[in-house]
Coordinates of N, CA and C in Angstrom, one line a residue:
M1 N 52.7 22.8 -18.7 CA 51.3 22.7 -18.8 C 50.7 24.1 -18.5
A2 N 49.8 24.6 -19.4 CA 49.2 25.9 -19.2 C 48.3 25.9 -18.0
S3 N 48.2 27.0 -17.3 CA 47.3 27.1 -16.2 C 45.9 27.3 -16.7
S4 N 44.9 27.1 -15.8 CA 43.5 27.3 -16.3 C 43.2 28.7 -16.7
S5 N 43.9 29.7 -16.1 CA 43.7 31.1 -16.5 C 44.2 31.3 -17.9
D6 N 45.4 30.7 -18.2 CA 46.0 30.8 -19.5 C 45.1 30.3 -20.6
V7 N 44.5 29.1 -20.3 CA 43.6 28.4 -21.3 C 42.4 29.3 -21.5
T8 N 41.8 29.8 -20.5 CA 40.6 30.7 -20.6 C 40.9 31.9 -21.4
S9 N 42.0 32.5 -21.1 CA 42.4 33.8 -21.8 C 42.6 33.5 -23.3
S10 N 43.3 32.3 -23.6 CA 43.5 32.0 -25.0 C 42.2 31.8 -25.8
A11 N 41.3 31.0 -25.1 CA 40.0 30.7 -25.8 C 39.2 32.0 -26.1
E12 N 39.3 32.9 -25.2 CA 38.4 34.1 -25.3 C 38.9 35.0 -26.5
H13 N 40.2 34.9 -26.8 CA 40.8 35.8 -27.8 C 41.1 35.1 -29.1
T14 N 40.5 33.9 -29.4 CA 40.7 33.3 -30.7 C 39.9 34.0 -31.7
P15 N 40.2 34.0 -33.0 CA 39.5 34.7 -34.1 C 38.0 34.1 -34.2
G16 N 37.8 32.9 -33.9 CA 36.5 32.3 -34.0 C 35.6 32.7 -32.9
N17 N 36.0 33.4 -31.9 CA 35.2 33.7 -30.7 C 34.7 35.1 -31.0
P18 N 33.3 35.3 -31.2 CA 32.8 36.6 -31.5 C 32.9 37.6 -30.4
E19 N 33.2 37.1 -29.1 CA 33.3 38.0 -28.0 C 34.7 38.5 -27.8
S20 N 35.7 38.0 -28.7 CA 37.1 38.3 -28.4 C 37.4 39.8 -28.6
S21 N 36.5 40.5 -29.4 CA 36.8 41.9 -29.6 C 36.0 42.8 -28.6
L22 N 35.2 42.2 -27.7 CA 34.5 43.0 -26.8 C 35.4 43.4 -25.6
P23 N 35.1 44.6 -25.0 CA 35.8 45.0 -23.8 C 35.5 43.9 -22.7
D24 N 36.4 43.9 -21.7 CA 36.3 42.9 -20.6 C 35.0 43.1 -19.9
S25 N 34.5 44.3 -19.6 CA 33.3 44.5 -18.9 C 32.1 43.9 -19.6
A26 N 32.1 44.1 -20.9 CA 30.9 43.6 -21.7 C 30.9 42.0 -21.7
R27 N 32.1 41.4 -21.8 CA 32.2 40.0 -21.8 C 31.7 39.4 -20.5
R28 N 32.2 40.1 -19.4 CA 31.7 39.6 -18.0 C 30.2 39.8 -17.9
G29 N 29.6 40.8 -18.5 CA 28.2 41.0 -18.4 C 27.4 39.9 -19.1
R30 N 27.9 39.5 -20.3 CA 27.3 38.4 -21.0 C 27.4 37.1 -20.3
V31 N 28.5 36.8 -19.7 CA 28.7 35.6 -18.9 C 27.7 35.5 -17.8
R32 N 27.6 36.7 -17.1 CA 26.7 36.7 -15.9 C 25.2 36.5 -16.4
L33 N 24.8 37.1 -17.5 CA 23.5 36.9 -18.1 C 23.2 35.4 -18.4
R34 N 24.3 34.7 -19.0 CA 24.1 33.3 -19.4 C 23.9 32.5 -18.2
R35 N 24.8 32.8 -17.1 CA 24.7 32.0 -15.9 C 23.3 32.2 -15.2
A36 N 22.8 33.4 -15.2 CA 21.5 33.6 -14.6 C 20.4 32.9 -15.4
A37 N 20.5 32.9 -16.7 CA 19.5 32.2 -17.5 C 19.5 30.7 -17.2
V38 N 20.7 30.1 -17.1 CA 20.8 28.7 -16.9 C 20.3 28.3 -15.5
M39 N 20.6 29.2 -14.5 CA 20.1 28.9 -13.1 C 18.5 29.1 -13.1
A40 N 18.0 29.9 -14.0 CA 16.5 30.1 -13.9 C 15.7 29.0 -14.5
V41 N 16.3 28.2 -15.4 CA 15.6 27.2 -16.1 C 15.0 26.1 -15.2
P42 N 15.8 25.6 -14.2 CA 15.1 24.6 -13.3 C 14.0 25.2 -12.5
A43 N 14.1 26.5 -12.1 CA 13.0 27.1 -11.3 C 11.8 27.2 -12.2
V44 N 11.9 27.7 -13.4 CA 10.8 27.9 -14.3 C 10.1 26.5 -14.6
A45 N 11.0 25.5 -14.8 CA 10.4 24.1 -15.1 C 9.7 23.6 -13.9
A46 N 10.2 23.9 -12.7 CA 9.5 23.4 -11.5 C 8.1 24.0 -11.3
V47 N 8.1 25.4 -11.5 CA 6.8 26.1 -11.4 C 5.8 25.6 -12.5
A48 N 6.3 25.4 -13.7 CA 5.4 24.9 -14.7 C 4.9 23.5 -14.4
G49 N 5.8 22.7 -13.9 CA 5.4 21.3 -13.5 C 4.4 21.3 -12.4
M50 N 4.5 22.2 -11.4 CA 3.6 22.3 -10.3 C 2.2 22.7 -10.8
A51 N 2.2 23.7 -11.8 CA 0.9 24.1 -12.3 C 0.2 23.0 -13.1
I52 N 1.0 22.2 -13.9 CA 0.4 21.1 -14.6 C -0.2 20.1 -13.7
L53 N 0.6 19.7 -12.6 CA 0.1 18.7 -11.7 C -1.1 19.2 -10.9
T54 N -1.2 20.4 -10.6 CA -2.4 21.0 -9.9 C -3.6 20.9 -10.8
A55 N -3.4 21.3 -12.1 CA -4.5 21.3 -13.0 C -5.0 19.9 -13.3
E56 N -4.1 18.9 -13.2 CA -4.5 17.5 -13.5 C -5.1 16.9 -12.2
G57 N -5.0 17.6 -11.1 CA -5.5 17.0 -9.8 C -4.5 16.0 -9.2
A58 N -3.3 15.9 -9.7 CA -2.3 15.0 -9.1 C -1.7 15.6 -7.8
L59 N -1.8 16.9 -7.7 CA -1.2 17.5 -6.5 C -2.3 18.4 -5.9
G60 N -2.7 18.1 -4.7 CA -3.8 18.8 -4.0 C -3.2 20.2 -3.5
V61 N -4.1 21.2 -3.5 CA -3.7 22.5 -2.9 C -3.8 22.3 -1.4
Q62 N -2.7 22.5 -0.7 CA -2.7 22.2 0.7 C -2.8 23.5 1.5
F63 N -3.5 23.5 2.7 CA -3.5 24.5 3.6 C -3.6 23.9 5.0
S64 N -3.1 24.7 6.0 CA -3.2 24.2 7.4 C -4.7 24.4 7.9
I65 N -5.3 23.3 8.4 CA -6.6 23.4 8.9 C -6.6 24.0 10.3
S66 N -7.7 24.6 10.7 CA -7.8 25.2 12.1 C -7.8 24.2 13.2
G67 N -8.3 23.0 12.8 CA -8.5 22.0 13.9 C -9.9 22.0 14.5
M68 N -10.7 23.0 14.1 CA -12.1 23.1 14.6 C -13.0 22.5 13.6
P69 N -13.7 21.4 14.0 CA -14.7 20.8 13.1 C -15.9 21.6 12.9
F70 N -16.6 21.5 11.7 CA -17.8 22.2 11.5 C -18.8 21.2 10.8
T71 N -20.1 21.4 11.1 CA -21.1 20.6 10.6 C -21.7 21.1 9.3
V72 N -22.0 20.2 8.4 CA -22.7 20.6 7.1 C -23.8 19.6 6.9
T73 N -25.0 20.2 6.6 CA -26.2 19.4 6.3 C -26.8 19.9 5.0
A74 N -27.6 19.0 4.4 CA -28.4 19.4 3.2 C -29.5 18.3 3.1
T75 N -30.6 18.8 2.6 CA -31.7 17.8 2.5 C -31.4 16.9 1.3
E76 N -30.7 17.4 0.3 CA -30.3 16.6 -0.9 C -29.0 17.1 -1.5
L77 N -28.2 16.1 -1.9 CA -27.0 16.5 -2.7 C -27.0 15.6 -3.9
D78 N -26.8 16.2 -5.1 CA -26.7 15.5 -6.4 C -25.4 15.9 -7.0
G79 N -24.6 14.9 -7.4 CA -23.3 15.2 -8.0 C -23.0 14.3 -9.2
T80 N -22.2 14.8 -10.1 CA -21.6 14.1 -11.2 C -20.1 14.1 -11.0
G81 N -19.5 12.9 -11.2 CA -18.1 12.7 -11.0 C -17.7 12.7 -9.6
F82 N -17.8 11.5 -9.0 CA -17.6 11.4 -7.5 C -16.4 10.5 -7.2
E83 N -15.6 10.9 -6.2 CA -14.5 10.2 -5.8 C -14.4 10.3 -4.2
Q84 N -13.8 9.2 -3.6 CA -13.7 9.2 -2.2 C -12.4 8.4 -1.8
F85 N -11.6 9.0 -0.9 CA -10.4 8.3 -0.4 C -9.9 8.9 0.9
G86 N -9.1 8.1 1.6 CA -8.5 8.6 2.9 C -7.4 9.6 2.7
A87 N -7.3 10.5 3.7 CA -6.2 11.5 3.6 C -5.9 11.9 5.1
L88 N -4.9 12.8 5.2 CA -4.4 13.2 6.5 C -4.3 14.8 6.4
D89 N -5.1 15.5 7.3 CA -5.0 16.9 7.3 C -4.1 17.4 8.4
E90 N -3.4 18.5 8.2 CA -2.4 19.0 9.2 C -2.8 20.4 9.7
M91 N -2.7 20.5 11.0 CA -2.9 21.9 11.6 C -1.7 22.7 11.5
A92 N -1.8 24.0 11.8 CA -0.6 24.8 11.9 C 0.2 24.4 13.1
E93 N 1.5 24.6 12.9 CA 2.5 24.2 14.0 C 2.1 24.9 15.3
D94 N 2.1 24.0 16.4 CA 1.7 24.5 17.7 C 0.3 25.0 17.8
S95 N -0.6 24.5 17.0 CA -2.0 24.9 17.1 C -2.6 24.6 18.5
P96 N -3.3 25.5 19.1 CA -4.0 25.3 20.4 C -5.0 24.2 20.3
N97 N -5.5 23.8 19.1 CA -6.5 22.8 18.9 C -6.0 21.4 18.7
A98 N -4.6 21.3 18.7 CA -4.0 20.0 18.4 C -4.4 18.9 19.5
G99 N -4.4 19.3 20.8 CA -4.7 18.4 21.8 C -3.6 17.3 21.8
D100 N -4.1 16.0 21.8 CA -3.2 14.9 21.8 C -3.2 14.2 20.4
T101 N -3.6 15.0 19.4 CA -3.6 14.4 18.0 C -2.3 14.6 17.3
G102 N -1.4 15.4 17.9 CA -0.1 15.7 17.1 C -0.3 16.6 16.0
G103 N -1.5 17.3 16.0 CA -1.8 18.2 14.9 C -2.2 17.6 13.6
Q104 N -2.6 16.3 13.7 CA -3.1 15.6 12.4 C -4.5 15.1 12.6
V105 N -5.3 15.1 11.6 CA -6.6 14.5 11.6 C -6.8 13.6 10.4
L106 N -7.1 12.4 10.7 CA -7.4 11.4 9.6 C -8.8 11.6 9.1
V107 N -8.9 11.9 7.8 CA -10.2 12.3 7.2 C -10.5 11.4 6.0
V108 N -11.7 11.5 5.5 CA -12.2 10.9 4.3 C -12.4 12.1 3.3
T109 N -11.7 12.1 2.2 CA -11.9 13.2 1.2 C -12.9 12.8 0.2
S110 N -13.9 13.6 0.0 CA -14.9 13.3 -1.0 C -14.8 14.4 -2.0
A111 N -14.7 14.1 -3.3 CA -14.5 15.0 -4.4 C -15.6 14.8 -5.4
I112 N -16.3 15.9 -5.8 CA -17.4 15.9 -6.7 C -17.1 17.0 -7.8
K113 N -17.1 16.5 -9.1 CA -16.8 17.5 -10.1 C -17.9 18.6 -10.2
N114 N -19.2 18.2 -10.2 CA -20.2 19.2 -10.2 C -21.3 18.8 -9.2
A115 N -21.8 19.7 -8.3 CA -22.7 19.3 -7.3 C -23.8 20.4 -7.1
T116 N -25.0 19.9 -6.8 CA -26.1 20.8 -6.3 C -26.5 20.4 -5.0
L117 N -26.8 21.3 -4.1 CA -27.3 21.0 -2.7 C -28.5 21.8 -2.4
T118 N -29.5 21.1 -1.8 CA -30.7 21.8 -1.4 C -30.7 22.0 0.1
K119 N -31.1 23.3 0.5 CA -31.2 23.7 1.9 C -29.8 23.3 2.7
L120 N -28.8 24.0 2.2 CA -27.5 23.8 2.8 C -27.4 24.6 4.1
C121 N -26.8 23.9 5.1 CA -26.6 24.5 6.4 C -25.2 24.2 6.9
Q122 N -24.4 25.2 7.4 CA -23.1 25.0 7.9 C -23.0 25.7 9.2
S123 N -22.5 25.0 10.2 CA -22.3 25.6 11.5 C -21.0 25.2 12.2
V124 N -20.4 26.1 13.0 CA -19.2 25.8 13.7 C -19.4 26.3 15.2
D125 N -19.1 25.4 16.1 CA -19.3 25.7 17.5 C -18.1 26.6 18.0
L126 N -18.4 27.8 18.4 CA -17.4 28.7 18.9 C -17.2 28.7 20.4
G127 N -18.0 27.8 21.1 CA -17.9 27.8 22.5 C -18.9 28.7 23.1
G128 N -20.2 28.2 23.3 CA -21.2 29.1 23.8 C -22.2 29.6 22.8
T129 N -21.7 29.7 21.5 CA -22.5 30.1 20.4 C -22.0 29.5 19.1
N130 N -22.9 29.5 18.1 CA -22.6 28.9 16.8 C -22.6 29.9 15.7
L131 N -21.6 29.9 14.8 CA -21.7 30.6 13.6 C -22.5 29.8 12.6
L132 N -23.6 30.3 12.1 CA -24.5 29.5 11.3 C -24.6 30.2 9.9
I133 N -24.5 29.3 8.9 CA -24.6 29.8 7.5 C -25.6 28.9 6.8
T134 N -26.6 29.5 6.1 CA -27.6 28.8 5.4 C -27.7 29.4 4.0
A135 N -28.1 28.5 3.0 CA -28.3 28.9 1.6 C -29.1 27.9 0.9
G136 N -29.6 28.3 -0.3 CA -30.3 27.3 -1.1 C -31.6 26.8 -0.6
G137 N -32.2 27.6 0.2 CA -33.5 27.2 0.8 C -34.7 27.5 -0.1
G138 N -34.5 28.3 -1.1 CA -35.6 28.7 -2.0 C -35.6 27.9 -3.3
A139 N -36.1 28.5 -4.4 CA -36.2 27.8 -5.6 C -34.8 27.5 -6.2
S140 N -33.8 28.3 -6.0 CA -32.5 28.1 -6.5 C -31.6 27.3 -5.5
K141 N -30.9 26.3 -6.0 CA -30.1 25.4 -5.2 C -28.6 25.9 -5.2
V142 N -27.9 25.5 -4.1 CA -26.5 25.8 -4.1 C -25.8 25.0 -5.2
Q143 N -24.8 25.6 -5.9 CA -24.1 24.9 -6.9 C -22.6 25.0 -6.6
A144 N -21.9 24.0 -6.9 CA -20.5 23.9 -6.7 C -19.8 23.1 -7.8
S145 N -18.6 23.5 -8.1 CA -17.8 22.8 -9.1 C -16.4 22.5 -8.4
D146 N -15.9 21.3 -8.8 CA -14.6 20.9 -8.2 C -14.7 21.0 -6.7
L147 N -15.7 20.4 -6.1 CA -16.0 20.5 -4.6 C -15.2 19.3 -3.9
T148 N -14.5 19.6 -2.9 CA -13.9 18.6 -2.0 C -14.2 18.9 -0.6
T149 N -14.5 17.8 0.2 CA -14.7 18.0 1.6 C -13.9 16.9 2.3
D150 N -13.3 17.3 3.5 CA -12.5 16.4 4.3 C -13.3 16.2 5.6
S151 N -13.8 15.0 5.7 CA -14.8 14.6 6.8 C -14.3 13.6 7.7
T152 N -14.7 13.6 9.0 CA -14.5 12.5 9.9 C -15.8 11.7 10.1
E153 N -16.9 12.3 9.7 CA -18.2 11.6 9.8 C -19.1 12.0 8.6
L154 N -19.8 11.1 8.0 CA -20.7 11.4 6.9 C -21.9 10.4 7.0
S155 N -23.1 10.9 6.9 CA -24.2 10.0 7.0 C -25.3 10.5 6.0
G156 N -26.2 9.7 5.6 CA -27.3 10.0 4.7 C -27.8 8.8 4.0
D157 N -28.7 8.9 3.1 CA -29.3 7.9 2.2 C -28.7 8.1 0.9
A158 N -27.7 7.2 0.5 CA -26.9 7.4 -0.7 C -27.3 6.4 -1.8
A159 N -27.1 6.9 -3.1 CA -27.3 6.1 -4.3 C -26.2 6.5 -5.3
F160 N -25.6 5.5 -5.9 CA -24.5 5.7 -6.8 C -24.8 5.0 -8.2
N161 N -24.3 5.6 -9.3 CA -24.4 5.0 -10.6 C -22.9 4.6 -11.0
N162 N -22.8 3.4 -11.5 CA -21.5 2.9 -12.0 C -20.4 3.1 -11.0
I163 N -20.6 2.6 -9.8 CA -19.6 2.7 -8.7 C -18.5 1.7 -8.9
E164 N -17.3 2.1 -8.6 CA -16.1 1.3 -8.5 C -15.5 1.4 -7.1
I165 N -15.3 0.2 -6.4 CA -14.9 0.2 -5.1 C -13.6 -0.5 -5.0
G166 N -12.6 0.0 -4.3 CA -11.3 -0.6 -4.1 C -10.2 -0.1 -5.1
N167 N -10.5 1.0 -5.8 CA -9.4 1.6 -6.6 C -8.2 2.0 -5.8
D168 N -7.1 2.1 -6.4 CA -5.9 2.8 -5.9 C -6.2 4.3 -6.0
A169 N -6.1 5.1 -5.0 CA -6.5 6.5 -5.0 C -5.7 7.3 -6.0
S170 N -4.6 6.8 -6.4 CA -3.8 7.6 -7.4 C -4.2 7.4 -8.8
T171 N -5.2 6.5 -9.0 CA -5.7 6.2 -10.4 C -7.1 6.7 -10.6
L172 N -7.7 7.5 -9.7 CA -9.0 8.0 -9.9 C -9.2 8.9 -11.1
T173 N -10.4 8.9 -11.7 CA -10.5 9.7 -12.9 C -11.9 10.4 -13.0
K174 N -12.8 10.2 -12.1 CA -14.1 10.7 -12.2 C -14.2 12.2 -11.9
A175 N -13.5 12.7 -10.9 CA -13.6 14.1 -10.4 C -12.4 14.9 -10.7
G176 N -11.4 14.3 -11.3 CA -10.2 15.1 -11.6 C -9.2 15.3 -10.5
V177 N -9.4 14.5 -9.4 CA -8.6 14.6 -8.2 C -7.9 13.2 -8.0
K178 N -6.6 13.2 -7.7 CA -5.9 11.9 -7.4 C -5.4 11.9 -6.0
G179 N -5.7 10.8 -5.3 CA -5.2 10.7 -3.9 C -3.9 10.0 -3.8
P180 N -3.4 9.7 -2.6 CA -2.1 9.1 -2.4 C -2.0 7.7 -3.0
K181 N -0.9 7.3 -3.5 CA -0.7 6.0 -4.1 C -0.8 4.9 -2.9
G182 N -1.5 3.8 -3.2 CA -1.6 2.7 -2.2 C -2.8 2.9 -1.3
V183 N -3.6 4.0 -1.4 CA -4.7 4.2 -0.5 C -6.0 3.7 -1.1
F184 N -6.8 3.1 -0.3 CA -8.1 2.5 -0.8 C -9.0 3.7 -1.2
S185 N -9.8 3.5 -2.2 CA -10.7 4.6 -2.7 C -11.9 4.0 -3.4
Q186 N -12.8 4.8 -3.8 CA -14.0 4.5 -4.6 C -14.3 5.6 -5.5
Q187 N -15.1 5.4 -6.6 CA -15.5 6.4 -7.5 C -16.8 6.0 -8.2
A188 N -17.6 7.0 -8.7 CA -18.8 6.7 -9.4 C -19.1 7.8 -10.4
D189 N -20.0 7.5 -11.4 CA -20.4 8.5 -12.3 C -21.2 9.6 -11.7
T190 N -22.2 9.1 -10.8 CA -23.1 10.1 -10.2 C -23.3 9.6 -8.7
V191 N -23.7 10.6 -7.9 CA -24.0 10.3 -6.5 C -25.3 11.1 -6.1
H192 N -26.1 10.5 -5.4 CA -27.3 11.2 -4.8 C -27.3 10.9 -3.3
I193 N -27.4 11.9 -2.4 CA -27.4 11.6 -1.0 C -28.6 12.5 -0.4
A194 N -29.5 11.8 0.2 CA -30.6 12.5 0.9 C -30.3 12.6 2.4
N195 N -30.7 13.7 3.0 CA -30.5 13.9 4.4 C -29.0 13.8 4.8
L196 N -28.2 14.5 4.0 CA -26.7 14.5 4.2 C -26.4 15.2 5.5
R197 N -25.4 14.6 6.2 CA -24.9 15.2 7.4 C -23.4 14.9 7.4
Q198 N -22.5 15.9 7.6 CA -21.1 15.7 7.6 C -20.5 16.5 8.8
T199 N -19.4 15.9 9.3 CA -18.5 16.6 10.2 C -17.2 16.8 9.5
N200 N -16.9 18.1 9.1 CA -15.8 18.4 8.2 C -14.7 19.2 8.9
Y201 N -13.5 19.1 8.3 CA -12.4 19.9 8.8 C -11.9 20.9 7.7
A202 N -12.4 20.6 6.4 CA -12.0 21.5 5.3 C -12.9 21.3 4.2
T203 N -13.1 22.3 3.4 CA -13.9 22.3 2.2 C -13.3 23.2 1.2
T204 N -13.2 22.8 -0.1 CA -12.7 23.6 -1.1 C -13.6 23.5 -2.3
A205 N -13.6 24.5 -3.2 CA -14.4 24.4 -4.4 C -13.8 25.4 -5.4
G206 N -13.9 25.0 -6.7 CA -13.5 25.9 -7.7 C -14.5 27.1 -7.9
V207 N -15.8 26.8 -7.9 CA -16.9 27.8 -7.9 C -17.9 27.3 -6.8
F208 N -18.4 28.3 -6.0 CA -19.4 28.0 -5.0 C -20.5 29.1 -5.1
K209 N -21.7 28.7 -5.5 CA -22.7 29.7 -5.7 C -23.8 29.4 -4.6
L210 N -24.0 30.4 -3.7 CA -24.9 30.3 -2.5 C -26.1 31.2 -2.6
P211 N -27.1 30.9 -3.3 CA -28.3 31.7 -3.4 C -29.0 31.8 -2.0
G212 N -29.5 33.0 -1.7 CA -30.2 33.2 -0.4 C -29.3 33.0 0.8
L213 N -28.0 33.4 0.7 CA -27.0 33.2 1.7 C -27.4 34.1 3.0
K214 N -27.4 33.4 4.1 CA -27.6 34.1 5.4 C -26.5 33.6 6.4
M215 N -25.9 34.5 7.1 CA -24.9 34.2 8.1 C -25.2 34.9 9.4
R216 N -25.2 34.1 10.5 CA -25.7 34.7 11.8 C -25.1 33.9 12.9
F217 N -25.2 34.4 14.1 CA -24.9 33.6 15.3 C -26.2 33.0 15.9
S218 N -26.0 31.8 16.4 CA -27.2 31.0 16.9 C -26.9 30.2 18.1
D219 N -27.9 30.0 19.0 CA -27.7 29.1 20.1 C -27.5 27.6 19.7
T220 N -28.0 27.3 18.5 CA -28.0 25.9 18.1 C -27.3 25.9 16.7
G221 N -26.7 24.7 16.4 CA -26.1 24.5 15.1 C -27.0 23.8 14.1
C222 N -26.4 23.3 13.1 CA -27.2 22.6 12.0 C -27.8 21.2 12.6

């Protein structure tokens, strides 16, 4: 029985093998290139898959939260494409803000495809002083697209059009975001909230336009 090295050598030098006339160094170079290309395929496919999932909203963009809550208020919020479902936010490992939470915060994620907010105020308590941000107090309103907020408290006077309550979060379609499978959720074509007040741990947006933006330190928050 021929050894594996004999079989390999014989196959490489058959007349039908176009590489049989190449020097050994050239053949080895081509083999290495083929192996590198094969190894790269799964990595490229994975990156492409991640990009598609993110674009479809099936995979949220994750970041470690600071664990410091901040307050957001607005006299009015109007949105088209509204979704809401439960989620779990994670702090950085060994965060000093973890306390007895284990570094996790149970939140309600609200997603709005397009939103306008009047007299937006955001504040975070830094211990003795507040970092205060205001915008949209004039003729121009704050505008946001692909807006998501992770909240532990939300209040206001709300009205919805074509609301669906009790959806599986993985099947949501109104805002382009999908939550975890098996999680209770709701969605609506439009949402209007007057006297909005939220306690948030995270906010993301594709576009966030803040006319009349002012940032300052203050003794009081929103």
